[in-house]
mmCIF file of C-alpha atoms in Angstrom:
data_model
loop_
_atom_site.group_PDB
_atom_site.id
_atom_site.type_symbol
_atom_site.label_atom_id
_atom_site.label_comp_id
_atom_site.label_asym_id
_atom_site.label_seq_id
_atom_site.Cartn_x
_atom_site.Cartn_y
_atom_site.Cartn_z
ATOM 1 C CA MET A 20 -30.690 -9.280 -18.512
ATOM 2 C CA LYS A 21 -27.282 -10.527 -20.027
ATOM 3 C CA ILE A 22 -24.004 -10.172 -18.683
ATOM 4 C CA ILE A 23 -21.408 -9.737 -21.293
ATOM 5 C CA THR A 24 -17.212 -9.895 -20.465
ATOM 6 C CA ILE A 25 -14.707 -8.564 -22.892
ATOM 7 C CA GLU A 26 -10.973 -8.671 -22.366
ATOM 8 C CA GLU A 27 -9.347 -5.222 -20.317
ATOM 9 C CA GLU A 28 -7.461 -4.408 -23.595
ATOM 10 C CA ALA A 29 -10.284 -4.618 -25.940
ATOM 11 C CA TRP A 30 -11.947 -2.493 -23.320
ATOM 12 C CA LYS A 31 -9.627 0.262 -23.407
ATOM 13 C CA GLN A 32 -9.571 0.245 -27.032
ATOM 14 C CA LEU A 33 -13.652 0.640 -26.833
ATOM 15 C CA ASN A 34 -13.281 3.163 -24.191
ATOM 16 C CA SER A 35 -10.580 4.949 -25.894
ATOM 17 C CA ARG A 36 -12.409 4.840 -29.401
ATOM 18 C CA ILE A 37 -15.672 6.835 -27.754
ATOM 19 C CA ASN A 38 -14.045 9.211 -25.808
ATOM 20 C CA ALA A 39 -12.294 10.043 -29.458
ATOM 21 C CA ILE A 40 -15.773 10.344 -30.984
ATOM 22 C CA ALA A 41 -17.100 12.368 -28.401
ATOM 23 C CA ASP A 42 -14.251 14.915 -28.412
ATOM 24 C CA TYR A 43 -14.671 15.074 -31.865
ATOM 25 C CA LEU A 44 -18.680 15.820 -31.610
ATOM 26 C CA LYS A 45 -17.793 18.526 -28.973
ATOM 27 C CA ARG A 46 -15.321 20.244 -31.475
ATOM 28 C CA LEU A 47 -17.665 20.293 -33.919
ATOM 29 C CA ASP A 48 -20.484 21.680 -31.923
ATOM 30 C CA ASP A 49 -18.105 24.327 -30.445
ATOM 31 C CA THR A 50 -17.690 25.700 -33.891
ATOM 32 C CA SER A 51 -20.683 25.181 -35.438
ATOM 33 C CA TYR A 52 -22.017 29.110 -35.291
ATOM 34 C CA ASP A 53 -18.520 30.305 -35.860
ATOM 35 C CA ASP A 54 -19.103 31.366 -39.632
ATOM 36 C CA LEU A 55 -22.498 32.589 -39.286
ATOM 37 C CA TRP A 56 -22.629 36.232 -40.064
ATOM 38 C CA LEU A 57 -24.303 39.097 -38.266
ATOM 39 C CA ASN A 58 -24.935 42.929 -39.104
ATOM 40 C CA ASN A 59 -23.837 45.680 -36.912
ATOM 41 C CA HIS A 60 -27.228 46.145 -34.976
ATOM 42 C CA GLU A 61 -26.745 42.158 -34.149
ATOM 43 C CA VAL A 62 -23.048 42.334 -32.823
ATOM 44 C CA CYS A 63 -24.008 45.811 -30.595
ATOM 45 C CA GLN A 64 -26.986 43.838 -29.015
ATOM 46 C CA TYR A 65 -24.623 40.754 -28.161
ATOM 47 C CA LEU A 66 -21.708 42.962 -27.456
ATOM 48 C CA HIS A 67 -24.230 45.198 -25.060
ATOM 49 C CA ILE A 68 -22.068 48.028 -26.648
ATOM 50 C CA SER A 69 -23.024 51.476 -28.914
ATOM 51 C CA GLU A 70 -22.561 51.185 -32.823
ATOM 52 C CA LYS A 71 -19.790 54.284 -32.418
ATOM 53 C CA THR A 72 -17.797 51.626 -30.251
ATOM 54 C CA LEU A 73 -17.955 48.964 -32.733
ATOM 55 C CA TRP A 74 -17.190 51.641 -35.454
ATOM 56 C CA ARG A 75 -13.738 52.697 -33.197
ATOM 57 C CA MET A 76 -12.943 48.445 -32.965
ATOM 58 C CA ARG A 77 -13.404 48.443 -36.775
ATOM 59 C CA THR A 78 -11.215 51.513 -37.163
ATOM 60 C CA LYS A 79 -8.171 50.205 -34.833
ATOM 61 C CA GLY A 80 -8.680 46.784 -36.539
ATOM 62 C CA GLU A 81 -9.645 45.015 -33.253
ATOM 63 C CA ILE A 82 -12.218 43.064 -34.946
ATOM 64 C CA THR A 83 -12.255 41.626 -38.218
ATOM 65 C CA TYR A 84 -15.382 42.714 -40.846
ATOM 66 C CA SER A 85 -16.680 42.510 -44.312
ATOM 67 C CA LYS A 86 -18.142 45.398 -46.242
ATOM 68 C CA ILE A 87 -21.074 44.880 -48.837
ATOM 69 C CA TYR A 88 -22.658 47.660 -49.989
ATOM 70 C CA GLY A 89 -21.774 50.136 -47.124
ATOM 71 C CA GLN A 90 -23.085 47.614 -44.637
ATOM 72 C CA TYR A 91 -20.652 45.698 -42.243
ATOM 73 C CA PHE A 92 -20.853 42.221 -41.035
ATOM 74 C CA TYR A 93 -18.758 39.911 -38.645
ATOM 75 C CA THR A 94 -18.885 36.203 -37.998
ATOM 76 C CA ILE A 95 -19.302 34.931 -34.914
ATOM 77 C CA GLY A 96 -15.635 33.126 -34.905
ATOM 78 C CA ALA A 97 -14.054 36.775 -35.466
ATOM 79 C CA ILE A 98 -16.589 38.270 -32.413
ATOM 80 C CA LYS A 99 -14.896 35.068 -30.415
ATOM 81 C CA ASP A 100 -11.476 35.995 -31.360
ATOM 82 C CA MET A 101 -11.450 39.572 -30.344
ATOM 83 C CA LEU A 102 -13.011 38.557 -27.150
ATOM 84 C CA ASN A 103 -10.182 35.930 -26.297
ATOM 85 C CA THR A 104 -7.314 38.274 -27.589
ATOM 86 C CA ASN A 105 -8.451 40.748 -25.447
ATOM 87 C CA ALA A 106 -9.469 38.752 -22.022
ATOM 88 C CA VAL A 107 -7.677 39.881 -18.950
ATOM 89 C CA GLN A 108 -6.108 37.312 -17.414
ATOM 90 C CA SER A 109 -6.140 37.857 -13.202
ATOM 91 C CA SER A 110 -3.348 36.328 -10.805
ATOM 92 C CA ASP A 111 -4.333 33.651 -8.133
ATOM 93 C CA GLU A 112 -3.253 36.495 -5.305
ATOM 94 C CA TYR A 113 -6.112 38.950 -6.982
ATOM 95 C CA VAL A 114 -8.446 36.056 -6.934
ATOM 96 C CA GLU A 115 -8.343 35.216 -3.563
ATOM 97 C CA GLU A 116 -7.985 38.781 -2.363
ATOM 98 C CA LEU A 117 -11.621 39.120 -3.916
ATOM 99 C CA MET A 118 -12.799 36.037 -2.339
ATOM 100 C CA ALA A 119 -11.852 37.186 0.763
ATOM 101 C CA LYS A 120 -13.449 40.221 0.662
ATOM 102 C CA GLY A 121 -16.328 38.776 -0.754
ATOM 103 C CA LYS A 122 -16.629 36.433 2.152
ATOM 104 C CA SER A 123 -15.919 39.496 4.514
ATOM 105 C CA TYR A 124 -19.093 41.240 2.817
ATOM 106 C CA ILE A 125 -21.244 38.426 3.627
ATOM 107 C CA GLU A 126 -19.931 37.842 7.186
ATOM 108 C CA LYS A 127 -20.976 41.625 8.123
ATOM 109 C CA GLY A 128 -24.486 40.738 7.072
ATOM 110 C CA ARG A 129 -24.852 43.573 4.482
ATOM 111 C CA LYS A 130 -27.193 42.796 1.970
ATOM 112 C CA LEU A 131 -26.884 44.141 -1.609
ATOM 113 C CA LYS A 132 -29.569 46.637 -2.868
ATOM 114 C CA SER A 133 -32.010 45.120 -5.024
ATOM 115 C CA GLY A 134 -32.955 47.216 -8.318
ATOM 116 C CA LYS A 135 -36.875 47.165 -7.917
#
């Protein structure tokens, strides 16, 4: 086994370049499917919603789409944008209260119903 030593400044530059490459690859990976087109049925399955709900979202302008010969298509990027736009932010107090209730629930020894 060989031991290689380099100056601290050279190590910092090398490490910085490696991190920049890793960040670039992560960004590429995150958006690789954003341009993929899905039809109505696929979007409904993905979001676990009915076609009527998807129709309402289209008519309200909540999701962007393309219409070709009477069929509707959506990109995964458009679905992500819609989900991010409608994300509900919760306060720290609400999260702490929820955690306290969960802890209390567990301490009391209650069992969750299993769907058999």
